[in-house]
């Protein structure tokens, strides 16, 4: 899916939404923002926060950093290497979401140590993303437990149990 070089954030978002074959309403629902607000962003009437851009990027499955640059939160020239590095990490199919976020946090800590800090808006958006991804990982783990993909308790090793969960007396169950 090749993207054209469009001049502003709203046009770029509209193009990405259309490429993803989503209606304005579908994207608004997926991003957790209101339909009128997203429409105003696309028409250039509103400048969204880093957090909203993060939600929209996640819903579109594109790099949030690209949206930050288009919104003017990141300086394209100064932060090009950082954006590219982050994009490569986020695109790596061999890493799960939690690993990607941990790697990004380590990368950011080294940049900060070397005197390259990010803007407060971007930091807030990235922190929100890390929190959401950790919650998503936790929810996925719980869903796996509920769906039964996790191993069942090993009653074969421990033997039968009573109704209250204690081990049954082996001599009583043998007869």
Short mmCIF file of C-alpha atoms in Angstrom, two decimals:
data_model
loop_
_atom_site.label_atom_id
_atom_site.label_comp_id
_atom_site.label_asym_id
_atom_site.label_seq_id
_atom_site.Cartn_x
_atom_site.Cartn_y
_atom_site.Cartn_z
CA UNK A 1 0.00 0.00 0.00
CA UNK A 2 1.98 2.98 -1.26
CA UNK A 3 1.20 6.30 0.30
CA UNK A 4 1.27 9.56 -1.61
CA UNK A 5 3.14 12.54 -0.29
CA UNK A 6 0.19 14.63 0.87
CA UNK A 7 0.78 17.96 2.49
CA UNK A 8 -1.13 17.83 5.73
CA UNK A 9 -2.25 15.50 8.47
CA UNK A 10 -5.95 15.48 7.59
CA UNK A 11 -5.43 14.53 3.97
CA UNK A 12 -2.91 11.89 4.98
CA UNK A 13 -5.33 10.38 7.53
CA UNK A 14 -8.14 10.34 4.96
CA UNK A 15 -5.84 8.60 2.46
CA UNK A 16 -4.75 6.00 5.02
CA UNK A 17 -8.36 5.41 6.10
CA UNK A 18 -9.44 4.88 2.51
CA UNK A 19 -6.49 2.56 1.83
CA UNK A 20 -7.56 0.54 4.86
CA UNK A 21 -11.09 0.50 3.40
CA UNK A 22 -12.62 1.96 6.55
CA UNK A 23 -15.47 4.42 6.79
CA UNK A 24 -15.02 7.49 8.95
CA UNK A 25 -17.41 5.95 11.49
CA UNK A 26 -15.52 2.63 11.55
CA UNK A 27 -12.19 4.36 12.16
CA UNK A 28 -13.67 6.60 14.84
CA UNK A 29 -15.08 3.55 16.65
CA UNK A 30 -11.81 1.61 16.34
CA UNK A 31 -9.77 4.58 17.60
CA UNK A 32 -12.15 5.43 20.42
CA UNK A 33 -12.82 8.99 19.25
CA UNK A 34 -16.04 10.61 18.11
CA UNK A 35 -17.04 10.58 14.47
CA UNK A 36 -17.41 14.41 14.27
CA UNK A 37 -14.01 14.94 15.94
CA UNK A 38 -12.27 12.61 13.48
CA UNK A 39 -14.05 14.36 10.61
CA UNK A 40 -12.76 17.72 11.87
CA UNK A 41 -9.22 16.33 12.04
CA UNK A 42 -9.46 15.07 8.46
CA UNK A 43 -10.74 18.46 7.29
CA UNK A 44 -7.90 20.25 9.09
CA UNK A 45 -10.16 22.02 11.59
CA UNK A 46 -8.68 20.36 14.68
CA UNK A 47 -5.15 19.49 15.74
CA UNK A 48 -5.27 16.22 17.71
CA UNK A 49 -3.13 15.40 20.73
CA UNK A 50 -0.37 12.80 20.60
CA UNK A 51 -2.66 10.42 22.48
CA UNK A 52 -5.43 10.71 19.87
CA UNK A 53 -2.90 10.29 17.07
CA UNK A 54 -1.60 7.17 18.80
CA UNK A 55 -5.12 5.71 18.96
CA UNK A 56 -5.81 6.53 15.30
CA UNK A 57 -2.44 5.09 14.21
CA UNK A 58 -3.14 1.89 16.10
CA UNK A 59 -6.59 1.59 14.52
CA UNK A 60 -5.08 2.15 11.05
CA UNK A 61 -2.11 -0.13 11.83
CA UNK A 62 0.40 2.53 10.83
CA UNK A 63 3.31 4.18 12.60
CA UNK A 64 2.23 6.75 15.18
CA UNK A 65 5.55 8.52 14.66
CA UNK A 66 4.58 9.24 11.05
CA UNK A 67 1.44 10.95 12.30
CA UNK A 68 3.46 12.86 14.92
CA UNK A 69 5.70 14.24 12.18
CA UNK A 70 2.72 15.20 10.02
CA UNK A 71 1.06 16.89 13.01
CA UNK A 72 4.23 18.83 13.81
CA UNK A 73 4.83 17.10 17.15
CA UNK A 74 8.09 15.64 15.86
CA UNK A 75 10.55 17.59 13.73
CA UNK A 76 10.93 15.55 10.53
CA UNK A 77 14.57 16.44 9.86
CA UNK A 78 15.87 16.25 13.42
CA UNK A 79 14.00 13.10 14.33
CA UNK A 80 14.12 11.18 11.04
CA UNK A 81 16.58 8.59 12.39
CA UNK A 82 14.51 8.10 15.53
CA UNK A 83 11.30 7.66 13.53
CA UNK A 84 12.96 5.19 11.18
CA UNK A 85 14.42 3.20 14.07
CA UNK A 86 11.07 3.07 15.82
CA UNK A 87 9.33 2.04 12.59
CA UNK A 88 11.77 -0.83 12.07
CA UNK A 89 11.25 -2.04 15.64
CA UNK A 90 7.46 -1.80 15.35
CA UNK A 91 7.47 -3.61 11.99
CA UNK A 92 9.57 -6.57 13.18
CA UNK A 93 7.29 -9.62 12.94
CA UNK A 94 9.55 -11.72 15.18
CA UNK A 95 8.80 -9.56 18.24
CA UNK A 96 5.54 -9.49 20.17
CA UNK A 97 3.94 -6.15 21.14
CA UNK A 98 5.32 -6.18 24.68
CA UNK A 99 8.86 -6.87 23.45
CA UNK A 100 8.58 -4.03 20.94
CA UNK A 101 7.47 -1.59 23.62
CA UNK A 102 10.22 -2.64 26.02
CA UNK A 103 12.81 -2.25 23.26
CA UNK A 104 11.43 1.21 22.43
CA UNK A 105 11.64 2.19 26.11
CA UNK A 106 15.28 1.10 26.28
CA UNK A 107 16.03 2.96 23.04
CA UNK A 108 14.41 6.11 24.41
CA UNK A 109 16.34 5.88 27.69
CA UNK A 110 19.63 5.76 25.76
CA UNK A 111 18.57 8.75 23.64
CA UNK A 112 17.67 10.67 26.78
CA UNK A 113 20.99 9.75 28.39
CA UNK A 114 22.74 11.18 25.32
CA UNK A 115 20.77 14.43 25.47
CA UNK A 116 18.08 13.75 22.87
CA UNK A 117 14.72 14.05 24.56
CA UNK A 118 11.25 13.82 23.08
CA UNK A 119 8.49 16.39 23.38
CA UNK A 120 6.09 16.05 26.35
CA UNK A 121 3.13 15.38 24.00
CA UNK A 122 4.98 12.56 22.30
CA UNK A 123 6.14 11.11 25.62
CA UNK A 124 2.56 11.11 26.89
CA UNK A 125 1.31 9.41 23.72
CA UNK A 126 4.02 6.75 23.89
CA UNK A 127 3.38 6.12 27.59
CA UNK A 128 -0.31 5.68 26.81
CA UNK A 129 0.61 3.22 24.06
CA UNK A 130 2.82 1.17 26.38
CA UNK A 131 0.06 1.05 29.01
CA UNK A 132 -2.54 0.02 26.42
CA UNK A 133 -0.26 -2.68 24.97
CA UNK A 134 0.50 -4.10 28.42
CA UNK A 135 -3.22 -4.17 29.22
CA UNK A 136 -3.90 -5.81 25.85
CA UNK A 137 -1.24 -8.47 26.53
CA UNK A 138 -2.78 -9.12 29.95
CA UNK A 139 -6.27 -9.36 28.45
CA UNK A 140 -5.01 -11.74 25.77
CA UNK A 141 -3.47 -13.96 28.43
CA UNK A 142 -6.74 -13.99 30.36
CA UNK A 143 -8.67 -14.80 27.18
CA UNK A 144 -6.34 -17.74 26.51
CA UNK A 145 -6.96 -19.02 30.03
CA UNK A 146 -10.72 -18.72 29.61
CA UNK A 147 -10.76 -20.32 26.16
CA UNK A 148 -8.89 -23.32 27.50
CA UNK A 149 -5.69 -22.95 25.52
CA UNK A 150 -3.79 -23.11 28.77
CA UNK A 151 -3.19 -26.54 30.29
CA UNK A 152 -5.87 -27.93 32.52
CA UNK A 153 -5.01 -28.64 36.16
CA UNK A 154 -3.04 -31.87 36.40
CA UNK A 155 -5.38 -34.11 38.33
CA UNK A 156 -3.64 -37.14 36.83
CA UNK A 157 -0.49 -36.39 38.80
CA UNK A 158 -2.13 -35.32 42.05
CA UNK A 159 -5.11 -37.62 41.95
CA UNK A 160 -8.80 -36.95 42.43
CA UNK A 161 -10.03 -33.95 44.41
CA UNK A 162 -12.96 -33.38 46.73
CA UNK A 163 -15.61 -30.74 46.02
CA UNK A 164 -13.72 -28.20 48.14
CA UNK A 165 -10.51 -28.67 46.09
CA UNK A 166 -8.56 -30.77 48.57
CA UNK A 167 -6.89 -34.04 47.64
CA UNK A 168 -9.24 -36.99 48.02
CA UNK A 169 -8.21 -39.89 50.21
CA UNK A 170 -6.69 -42.43 47.76
CA UNK A 171 -7.99 -45.40 49.75
CA UNK A 172 -11.57 -44.11 49.62
CA UNK A 173 -11.49 -43.59 45.85
CA UNK A 174 -9.82 -46.96 45.12
CA UNK A 175 -12.88 -48.98 46.19
#
